[in-house]
Coordinates of C-alpha atoms and ligand atoms in Angstrom, one line a residue:
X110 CA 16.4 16.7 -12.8
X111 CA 17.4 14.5 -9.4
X112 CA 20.6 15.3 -7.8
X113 CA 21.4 11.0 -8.1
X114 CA 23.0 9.3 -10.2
X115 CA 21.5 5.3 -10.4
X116 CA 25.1 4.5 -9.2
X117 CA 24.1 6.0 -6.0
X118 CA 21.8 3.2 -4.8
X119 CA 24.4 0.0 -5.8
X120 CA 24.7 -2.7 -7.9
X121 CA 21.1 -4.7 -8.5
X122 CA 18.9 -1.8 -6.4
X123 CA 15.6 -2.0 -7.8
X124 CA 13.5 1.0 -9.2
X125 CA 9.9 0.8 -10.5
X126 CA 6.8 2.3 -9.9
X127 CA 3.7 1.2 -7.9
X128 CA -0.2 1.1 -9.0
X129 CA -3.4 -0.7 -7.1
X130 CA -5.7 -2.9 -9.4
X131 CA -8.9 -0.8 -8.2
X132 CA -7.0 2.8 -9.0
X133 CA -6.4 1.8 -13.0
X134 CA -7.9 -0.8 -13.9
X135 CA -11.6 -0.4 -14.4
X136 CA -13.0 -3.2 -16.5
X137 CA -15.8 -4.2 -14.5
X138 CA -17.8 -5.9 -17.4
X139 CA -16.0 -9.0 -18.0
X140 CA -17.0 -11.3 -15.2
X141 CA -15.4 -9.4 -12.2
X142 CA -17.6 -9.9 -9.1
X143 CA -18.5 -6.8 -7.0
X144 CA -16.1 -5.0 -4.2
X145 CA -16.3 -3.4 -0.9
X146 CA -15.2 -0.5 -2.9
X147 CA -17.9 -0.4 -5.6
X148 CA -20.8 0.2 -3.3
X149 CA -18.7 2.3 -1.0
X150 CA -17.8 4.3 -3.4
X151 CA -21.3 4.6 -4.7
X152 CA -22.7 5.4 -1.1
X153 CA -23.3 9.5 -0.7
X154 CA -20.6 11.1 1.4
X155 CA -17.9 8.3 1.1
X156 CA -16.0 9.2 -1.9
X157 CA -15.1 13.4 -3.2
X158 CA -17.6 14.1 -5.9
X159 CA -19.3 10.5 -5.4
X160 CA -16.5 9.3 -7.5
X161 CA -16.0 5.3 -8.2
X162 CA -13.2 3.2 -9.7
X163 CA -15.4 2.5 -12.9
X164 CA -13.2 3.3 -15.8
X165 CA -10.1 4.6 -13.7
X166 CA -7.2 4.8 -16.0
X167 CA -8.9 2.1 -18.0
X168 CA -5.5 0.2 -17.7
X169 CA -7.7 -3.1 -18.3
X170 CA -7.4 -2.0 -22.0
X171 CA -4.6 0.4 -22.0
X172 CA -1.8 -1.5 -19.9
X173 CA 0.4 -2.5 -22.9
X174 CA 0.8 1.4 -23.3
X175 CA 1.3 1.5 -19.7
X176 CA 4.1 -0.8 -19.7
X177 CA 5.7 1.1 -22.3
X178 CA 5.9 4.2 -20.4
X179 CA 8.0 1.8 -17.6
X180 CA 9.8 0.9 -20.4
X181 CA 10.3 4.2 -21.9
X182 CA 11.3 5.5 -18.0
X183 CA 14.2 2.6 -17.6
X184 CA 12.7 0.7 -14.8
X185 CA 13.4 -1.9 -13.6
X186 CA 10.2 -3.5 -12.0
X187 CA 6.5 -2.7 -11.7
X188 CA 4.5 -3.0 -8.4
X189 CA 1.1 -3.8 -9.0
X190 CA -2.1 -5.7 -7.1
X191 CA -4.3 -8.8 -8.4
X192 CA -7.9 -7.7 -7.8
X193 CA -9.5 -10.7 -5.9
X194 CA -13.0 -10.0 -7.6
X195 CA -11.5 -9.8 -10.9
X196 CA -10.2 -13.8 -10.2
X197 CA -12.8 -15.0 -7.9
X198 CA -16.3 -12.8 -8.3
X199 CA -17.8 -14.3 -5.0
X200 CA -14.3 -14.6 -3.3
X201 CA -14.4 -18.6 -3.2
X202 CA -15.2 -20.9 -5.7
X203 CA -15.8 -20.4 -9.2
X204 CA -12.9 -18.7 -11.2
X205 CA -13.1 -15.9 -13.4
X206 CA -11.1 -17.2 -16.9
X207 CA -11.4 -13.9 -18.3
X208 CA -9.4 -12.5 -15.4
X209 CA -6.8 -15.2 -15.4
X210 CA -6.2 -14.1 -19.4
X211 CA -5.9 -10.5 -18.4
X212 CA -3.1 -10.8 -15.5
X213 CA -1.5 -13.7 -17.9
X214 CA -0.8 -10.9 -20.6
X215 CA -0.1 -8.6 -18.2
X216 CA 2.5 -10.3 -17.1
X217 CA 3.9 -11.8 -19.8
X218 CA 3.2 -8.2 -21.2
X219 CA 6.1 -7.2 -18.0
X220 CA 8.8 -9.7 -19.1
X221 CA 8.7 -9.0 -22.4
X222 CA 9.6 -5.6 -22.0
X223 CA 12.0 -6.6 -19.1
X224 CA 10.1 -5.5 -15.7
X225 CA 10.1 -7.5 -12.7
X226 CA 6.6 -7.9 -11.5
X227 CA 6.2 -7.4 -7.6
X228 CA 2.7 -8.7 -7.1
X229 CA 0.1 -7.4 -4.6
X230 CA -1.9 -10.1 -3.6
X231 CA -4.5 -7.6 -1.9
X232 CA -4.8 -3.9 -2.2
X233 CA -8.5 -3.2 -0.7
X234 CA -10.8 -4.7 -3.2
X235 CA -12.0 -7.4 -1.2
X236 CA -15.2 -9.6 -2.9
X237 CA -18.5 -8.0 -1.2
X238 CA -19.7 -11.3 -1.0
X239 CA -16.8 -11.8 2.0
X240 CA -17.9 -8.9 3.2
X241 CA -21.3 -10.1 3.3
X242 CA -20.2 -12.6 5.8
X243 CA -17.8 -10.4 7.8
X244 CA -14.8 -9.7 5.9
X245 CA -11.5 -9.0 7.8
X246 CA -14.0 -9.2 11.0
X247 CA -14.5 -13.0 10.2
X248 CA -11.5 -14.9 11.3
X249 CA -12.4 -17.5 8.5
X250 CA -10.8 -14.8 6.0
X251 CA -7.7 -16.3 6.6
X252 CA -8.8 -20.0 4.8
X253 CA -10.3 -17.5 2.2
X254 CA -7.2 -15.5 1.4
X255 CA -4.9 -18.5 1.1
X256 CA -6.9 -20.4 -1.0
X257 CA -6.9 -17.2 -3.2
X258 CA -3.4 -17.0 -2.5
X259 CA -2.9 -20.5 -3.5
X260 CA -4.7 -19.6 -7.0
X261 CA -2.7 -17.2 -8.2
X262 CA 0.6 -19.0 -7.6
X263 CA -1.3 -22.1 -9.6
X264 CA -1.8 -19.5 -12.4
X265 CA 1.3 -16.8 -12.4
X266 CA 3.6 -17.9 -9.4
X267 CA 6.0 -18.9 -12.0
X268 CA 6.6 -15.8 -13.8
X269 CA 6.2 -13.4 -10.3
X270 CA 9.6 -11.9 -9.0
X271 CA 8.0 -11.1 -5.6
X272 CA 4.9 -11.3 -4.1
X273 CA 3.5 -9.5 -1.5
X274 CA 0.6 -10.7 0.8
X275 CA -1.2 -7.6 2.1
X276 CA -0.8 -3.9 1.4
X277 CA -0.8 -1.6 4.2
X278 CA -2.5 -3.4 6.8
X279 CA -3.0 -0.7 9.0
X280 CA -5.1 1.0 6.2
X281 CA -7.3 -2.3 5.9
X282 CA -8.0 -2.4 9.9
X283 CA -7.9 0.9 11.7
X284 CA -8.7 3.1 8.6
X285 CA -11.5 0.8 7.4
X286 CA -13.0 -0.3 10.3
X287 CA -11.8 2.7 13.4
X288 CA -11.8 6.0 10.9
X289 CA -14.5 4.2 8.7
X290 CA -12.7 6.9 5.7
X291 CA -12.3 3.7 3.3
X292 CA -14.3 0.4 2.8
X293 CA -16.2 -1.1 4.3
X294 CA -16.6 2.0 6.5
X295 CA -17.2 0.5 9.5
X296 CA -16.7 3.1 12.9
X297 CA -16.7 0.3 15.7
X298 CA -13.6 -1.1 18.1
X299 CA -14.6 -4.7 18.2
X300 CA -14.7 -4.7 14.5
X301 CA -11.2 -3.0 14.1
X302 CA -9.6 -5.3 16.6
X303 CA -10.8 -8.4 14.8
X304 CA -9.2 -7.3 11.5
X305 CA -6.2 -5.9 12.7
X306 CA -5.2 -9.5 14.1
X307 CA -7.4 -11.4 10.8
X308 CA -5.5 -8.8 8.2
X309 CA -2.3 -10.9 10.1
X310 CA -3.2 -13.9 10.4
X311 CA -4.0 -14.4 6.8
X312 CA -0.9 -12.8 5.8
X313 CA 0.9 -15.3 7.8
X314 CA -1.2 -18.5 6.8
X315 CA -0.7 -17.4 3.4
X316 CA 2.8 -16.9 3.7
X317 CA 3.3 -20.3 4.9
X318 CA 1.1 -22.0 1.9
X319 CA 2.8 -20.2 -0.6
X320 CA 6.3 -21.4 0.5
X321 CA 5.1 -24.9 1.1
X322 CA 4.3 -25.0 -2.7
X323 CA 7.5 -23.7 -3.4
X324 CA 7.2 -19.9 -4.3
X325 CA 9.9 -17.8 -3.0
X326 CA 10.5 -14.0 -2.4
X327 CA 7.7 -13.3 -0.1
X328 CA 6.6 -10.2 1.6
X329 CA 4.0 -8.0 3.0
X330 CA 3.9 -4.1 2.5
X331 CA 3.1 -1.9 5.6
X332 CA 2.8 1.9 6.0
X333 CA 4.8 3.4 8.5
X334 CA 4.3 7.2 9.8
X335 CA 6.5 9.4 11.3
X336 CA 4.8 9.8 14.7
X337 CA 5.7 12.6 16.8
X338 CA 4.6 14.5 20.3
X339 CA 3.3 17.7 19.9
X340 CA 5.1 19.1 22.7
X341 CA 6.8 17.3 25.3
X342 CA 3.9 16.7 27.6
X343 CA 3.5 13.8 29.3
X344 CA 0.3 13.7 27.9
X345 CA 1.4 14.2 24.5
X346 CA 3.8 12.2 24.5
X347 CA 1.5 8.9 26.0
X348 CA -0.4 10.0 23.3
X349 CA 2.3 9.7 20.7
X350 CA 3.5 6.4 21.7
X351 CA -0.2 4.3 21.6
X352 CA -0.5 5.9 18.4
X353 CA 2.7 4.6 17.4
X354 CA 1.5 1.4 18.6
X355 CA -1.6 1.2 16.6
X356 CA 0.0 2.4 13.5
X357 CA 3.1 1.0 13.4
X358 CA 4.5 -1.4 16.1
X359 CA 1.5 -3.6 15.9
X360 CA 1.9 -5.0 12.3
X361 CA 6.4 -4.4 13.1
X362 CA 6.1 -6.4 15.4
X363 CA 3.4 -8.9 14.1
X364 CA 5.1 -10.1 11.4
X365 CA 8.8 -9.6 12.1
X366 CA 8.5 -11.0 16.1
X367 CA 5.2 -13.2 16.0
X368 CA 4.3 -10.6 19.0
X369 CA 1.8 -7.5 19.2
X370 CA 3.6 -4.5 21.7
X371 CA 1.9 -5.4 25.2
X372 CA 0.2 -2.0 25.6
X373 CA -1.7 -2.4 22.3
X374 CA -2.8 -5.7 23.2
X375 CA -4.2 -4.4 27.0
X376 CA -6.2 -1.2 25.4
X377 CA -7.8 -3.4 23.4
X378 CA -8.5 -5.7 25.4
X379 CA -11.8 -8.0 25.0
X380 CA -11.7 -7.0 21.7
X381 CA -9.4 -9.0 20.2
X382 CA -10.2 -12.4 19.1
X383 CA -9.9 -15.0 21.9
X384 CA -7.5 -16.8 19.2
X385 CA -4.7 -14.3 19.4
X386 CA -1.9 -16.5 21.2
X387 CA -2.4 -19.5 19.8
X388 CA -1.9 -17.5 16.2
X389 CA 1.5 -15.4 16.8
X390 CA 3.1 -18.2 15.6
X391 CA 1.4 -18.0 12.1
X392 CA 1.6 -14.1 12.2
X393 CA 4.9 -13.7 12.4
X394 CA 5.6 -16.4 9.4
X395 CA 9.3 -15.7 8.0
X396 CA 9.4 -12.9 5.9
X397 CA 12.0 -12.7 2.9
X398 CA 11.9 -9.3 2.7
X399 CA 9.4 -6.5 4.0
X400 CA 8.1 -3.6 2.2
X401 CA 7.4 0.1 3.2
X402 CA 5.4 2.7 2.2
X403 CA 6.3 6.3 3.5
X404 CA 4.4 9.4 3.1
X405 CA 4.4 11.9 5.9
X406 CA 4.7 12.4 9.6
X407 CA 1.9 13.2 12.1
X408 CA 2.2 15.1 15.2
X409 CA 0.1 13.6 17.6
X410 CA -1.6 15.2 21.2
X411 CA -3.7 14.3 24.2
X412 CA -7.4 14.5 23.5
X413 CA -9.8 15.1 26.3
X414 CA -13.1 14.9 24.4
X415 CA -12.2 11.3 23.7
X416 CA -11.6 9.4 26.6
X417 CA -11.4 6.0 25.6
X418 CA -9.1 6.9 22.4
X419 CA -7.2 10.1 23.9
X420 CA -5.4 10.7 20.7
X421 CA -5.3 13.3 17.7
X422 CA -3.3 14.7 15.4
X423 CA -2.8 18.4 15.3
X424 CA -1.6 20.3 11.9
X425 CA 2.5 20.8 12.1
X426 CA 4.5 23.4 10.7
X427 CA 6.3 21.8 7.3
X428 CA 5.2 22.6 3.8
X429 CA 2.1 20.5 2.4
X430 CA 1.4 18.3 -0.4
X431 CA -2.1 18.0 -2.3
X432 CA -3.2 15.7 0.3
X433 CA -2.2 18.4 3.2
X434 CA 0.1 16.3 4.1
X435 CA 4.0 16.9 5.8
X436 CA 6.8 16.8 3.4
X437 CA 9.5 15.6 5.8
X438 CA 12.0 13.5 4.3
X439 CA 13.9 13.1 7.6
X440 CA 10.7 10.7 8.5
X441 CA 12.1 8.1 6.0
X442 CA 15.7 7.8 7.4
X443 CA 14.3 7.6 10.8
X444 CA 11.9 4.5 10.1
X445 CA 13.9 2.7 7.9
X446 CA 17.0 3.0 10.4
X447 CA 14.5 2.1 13.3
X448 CA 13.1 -1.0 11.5
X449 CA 16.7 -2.3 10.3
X450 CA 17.7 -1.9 14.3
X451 CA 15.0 -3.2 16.2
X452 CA 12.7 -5.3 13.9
X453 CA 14.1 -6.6 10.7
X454 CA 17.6 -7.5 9.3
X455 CA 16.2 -8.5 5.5
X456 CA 16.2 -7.1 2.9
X457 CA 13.7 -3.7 2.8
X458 CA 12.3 -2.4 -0.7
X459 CA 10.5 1.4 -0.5
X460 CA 7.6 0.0 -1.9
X461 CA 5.8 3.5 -2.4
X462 CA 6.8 7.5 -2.2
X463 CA 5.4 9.9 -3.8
X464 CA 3.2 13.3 -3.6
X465 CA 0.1 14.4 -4.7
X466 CA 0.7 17.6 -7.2
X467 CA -1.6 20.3 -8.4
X468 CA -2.6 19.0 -12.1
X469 CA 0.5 19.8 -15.0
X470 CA 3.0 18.4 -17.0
X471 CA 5.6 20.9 -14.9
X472 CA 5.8 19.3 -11.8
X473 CA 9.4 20.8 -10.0
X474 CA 8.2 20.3 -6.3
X475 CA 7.7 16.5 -7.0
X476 CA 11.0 16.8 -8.8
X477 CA 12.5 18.0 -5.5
X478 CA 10.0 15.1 -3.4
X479 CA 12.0 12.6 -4.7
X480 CA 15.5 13.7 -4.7
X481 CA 15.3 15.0 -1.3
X482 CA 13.5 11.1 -0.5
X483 CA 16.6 9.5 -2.4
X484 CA 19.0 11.5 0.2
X485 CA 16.8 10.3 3.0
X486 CA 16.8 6.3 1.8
X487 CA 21.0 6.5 1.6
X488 CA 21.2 7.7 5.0
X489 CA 19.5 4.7 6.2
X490 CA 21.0 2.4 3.9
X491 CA 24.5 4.3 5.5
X492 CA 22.9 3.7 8.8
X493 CA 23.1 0.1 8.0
X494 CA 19.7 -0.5 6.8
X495 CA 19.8 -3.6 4.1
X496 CA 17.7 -1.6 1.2
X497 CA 17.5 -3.5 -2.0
X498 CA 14.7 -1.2 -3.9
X499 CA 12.5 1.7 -4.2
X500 CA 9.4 2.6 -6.2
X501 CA 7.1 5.6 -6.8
X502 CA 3.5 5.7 -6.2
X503 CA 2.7 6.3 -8.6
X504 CA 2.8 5.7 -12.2
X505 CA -0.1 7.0 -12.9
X506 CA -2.4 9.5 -12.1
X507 CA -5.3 7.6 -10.5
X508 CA -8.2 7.1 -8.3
X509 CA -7.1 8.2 -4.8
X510 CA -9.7 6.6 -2.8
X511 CA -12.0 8.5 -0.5
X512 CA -10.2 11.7 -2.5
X513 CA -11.6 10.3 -5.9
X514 CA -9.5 11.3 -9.0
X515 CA -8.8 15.3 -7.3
X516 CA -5.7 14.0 -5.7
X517 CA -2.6 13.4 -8.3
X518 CA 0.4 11.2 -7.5
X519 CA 1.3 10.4 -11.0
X520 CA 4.7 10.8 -12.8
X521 CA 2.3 10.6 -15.7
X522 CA -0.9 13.0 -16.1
X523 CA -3.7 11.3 -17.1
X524 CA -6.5 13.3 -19.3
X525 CA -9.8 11.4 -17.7
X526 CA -11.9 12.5 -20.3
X527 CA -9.5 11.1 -23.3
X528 CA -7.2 8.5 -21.1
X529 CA -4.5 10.4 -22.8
X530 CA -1.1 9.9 -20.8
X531 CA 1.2 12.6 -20.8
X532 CA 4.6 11.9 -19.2
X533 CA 5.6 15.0 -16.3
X534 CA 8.9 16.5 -15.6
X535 CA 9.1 13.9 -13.0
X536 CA 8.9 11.1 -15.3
X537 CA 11.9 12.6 -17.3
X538 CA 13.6 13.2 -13.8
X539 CA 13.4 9.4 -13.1
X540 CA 14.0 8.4 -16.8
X541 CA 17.7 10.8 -16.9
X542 CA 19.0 9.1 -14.0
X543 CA 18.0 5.7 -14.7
X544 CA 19.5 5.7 -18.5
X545 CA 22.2 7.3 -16.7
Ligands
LIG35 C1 -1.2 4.5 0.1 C2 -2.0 3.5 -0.8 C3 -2.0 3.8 -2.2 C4 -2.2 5.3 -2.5 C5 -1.2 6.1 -1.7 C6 -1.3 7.6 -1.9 O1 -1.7 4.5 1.4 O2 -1.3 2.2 -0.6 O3 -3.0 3.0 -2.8 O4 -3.5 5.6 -2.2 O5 -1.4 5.9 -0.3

């Protein structure tokens, strides 16, 4: 059991869990166009075990049982993302009906059982026929994504508690189109630099079109890391701060200042889009409150075999999760604190935490994840940092991307062969202190 008590957090915090449309849903039959992630996925060497989003957690079908575990756990809101193919199969244009039913009981399916739904607008399934034309490297994306936008507040805004534009920009630039580890793969600067302003500037445009048509409680979700020096090099520590930049005070800055950090902007250099001051404006639309997803820390190093990106990340010393990745609670406090200081005064919702766990109903190290997490979030809420909610990634067990379905991060198991759900230790953990 958690060492909190729901008292802990304040009057009105907010605790749900978090999902992706492409990690549950499956359902690709009924009229859902393509996505960058279906034929990545299906492409050798992409994906662990050449595994695709398919069937997933078959949450098309099963989501009314799904919202009865949220139920069943006492929370209070579920985060979850619109998939843009399942509503639009070419991206623009013609509408998918059998998609607007699905997210329309869905959602009703959420306020019957008394969730708030926190609404994704775009979790990574982008339409491959925008990709077909340049995705986040075409800078008409932006007239794409708020028309989209602009859909689903015709349909649902209504009935949405919160919506959020973009989740984890960083992932949909640097690791899609520098890393080339998720769709569409791409391993090429000029392409990178393009979406990591585009990924911005829609968010922005949107932002603005949204509010014009009066919906309120608007958003976007970034990943922050924990980035460290190695050692205290000067080296090192160079190395530490551009990577710093990239990852986190180039979307910070973005869309809390309308300004990209000046050293960012100089390495890259020709290219970024000619456009990019004539758009901070729209980049750095008002924000009602901001969302942030922690995981880990990295330590970072000079690297010598790459001149032009001198930059790595060497393995540190803290115990691992599935993913071989830093448990380091500390890393939470320090972001949060650093965001409330020097970016943004709003209100802050954890949007996603979690670990990935060895497979079992038993789960005490995840147990001890997010009590040790909860700890780290008061601090900075102590430290002065306006935090209004917090949820888990993830419900479920699910699809983790280029990991496939190895990686778990579920406070429920999820049998793949039988889509039998099977609430963890963890689950109870949350469920004790929020009944509390
Ligand atoms: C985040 C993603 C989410 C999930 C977790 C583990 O980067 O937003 O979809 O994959 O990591």
């Amino acid at each position: 059991m958690f060492t909190h008590k729901r008292a802990d957090f304040g009057d009105g915090f907010v605790f749900g869990t978090a999902t992706a449309s492409y990690q549950i849903e499956g359902g690709q039959t009924d009229g859902r166009g393509p996505s960058i992630w279906d034929s990545f996925s299906r492409t050798p060497g992409n994906v662990h075990n050449g595994e695709t989003g398919e069937i997933a957690c078959d949450h098309y079908n099963r989501w009314a049982e799904d919202l009865d575990l949220l139920r069943e756990g006492g929370f209070d809101a579920y985060r979850f993302s619109f998939a843009w193919p399942r509503l639009i199969p070419e991206g623009t244009g013609r509408v998918n009906q059998a998609g607007i039913d699905y997210y329309d009981r869905v959602i009703d399916g959420m306020l019957a059982r008394g969730l708030k739904p926190f609404a994704t607008l775009y979790h990574w399934d982008l339409p491959s026929a925008l990709q077909d034309e340049g995705g986040w490297m075409n800078r008409d994306i932006a007239d794409w994504f708020t028309d989209y936008a602009l859909l689903i507040h015709k349909h649902f805004g209504d009935r949405l508690h919160a919506v959020a534009t973009i989740n984890e920009p960083w992932c949909v630039a640097w690791l899609s189109h520098f890393w080339g580890a998720h769709a569409p793969g791409y391993r090429d600067i000029r392409a990178t630099a393009r979406a990591m302003h585009h990924v911005l500037l829609s968010h922005g445009r949107a932002v603005n079109a949204l509010r014009a048509e009066g919906q309120g409680n608007l958003g976007i979700v970034v990943n922050l890391q924990k980035a460290e020096p190695a050692t205290d090099s000067p080296e090192d520590v160079a190395a530490n701060h551009l990577f710093d930049g990239i990852f986190n005070r180039w979307y910070l800055g973005g869309v809390t200042q309308g300004e990209y950090p000046a050293d960012v902007v100089e390495w890259l250099g020709a290219n970024l889009p000619d456009s990019v001051p004539g758009d901070m404006n729209t980049v750095g639309a008002d924000l009602d409150w901001l969302g942030i997803n922690y995981y880990s820390r990295s330590l970072m190093a000079h690297d010598p075999q790459s001149p032009y990106f001198p930059v790595k990340d060497v393995p540190g010393p803290l115990e691992k999760t599935e993913m071989g990745w830093e448990i380091y609670p500390k890393g939470l406090t320090d972001l949060v604190t650093r965001v409330a200081n020097d970016y943004f005064k709003g209100p802050i919702y954890i949007t996603e935490n979690g670990m990935a766990e060895v497979r079992g109903t038993d789960d005490p190290r995840r147990i001890k994840f997010y009590d040790e997490h909860f700890a780290a979030l008061l601090k900075a809420k102590q430290n002065g940092a306006d935090i209004r909610g917090y949820f888990a990634w993830s419900l479920l067990d699910n699809y983790e991307w280029a990991e496939g379905y190895a990686k778990r991060f579920g406070i429920v198991d999820v049998d793949y062969r039988t889509q039998k759900r099977a609430p963890k230790q963890s689950f109870n953990a949350f469920k004790a202190m929020l009944s509390d």
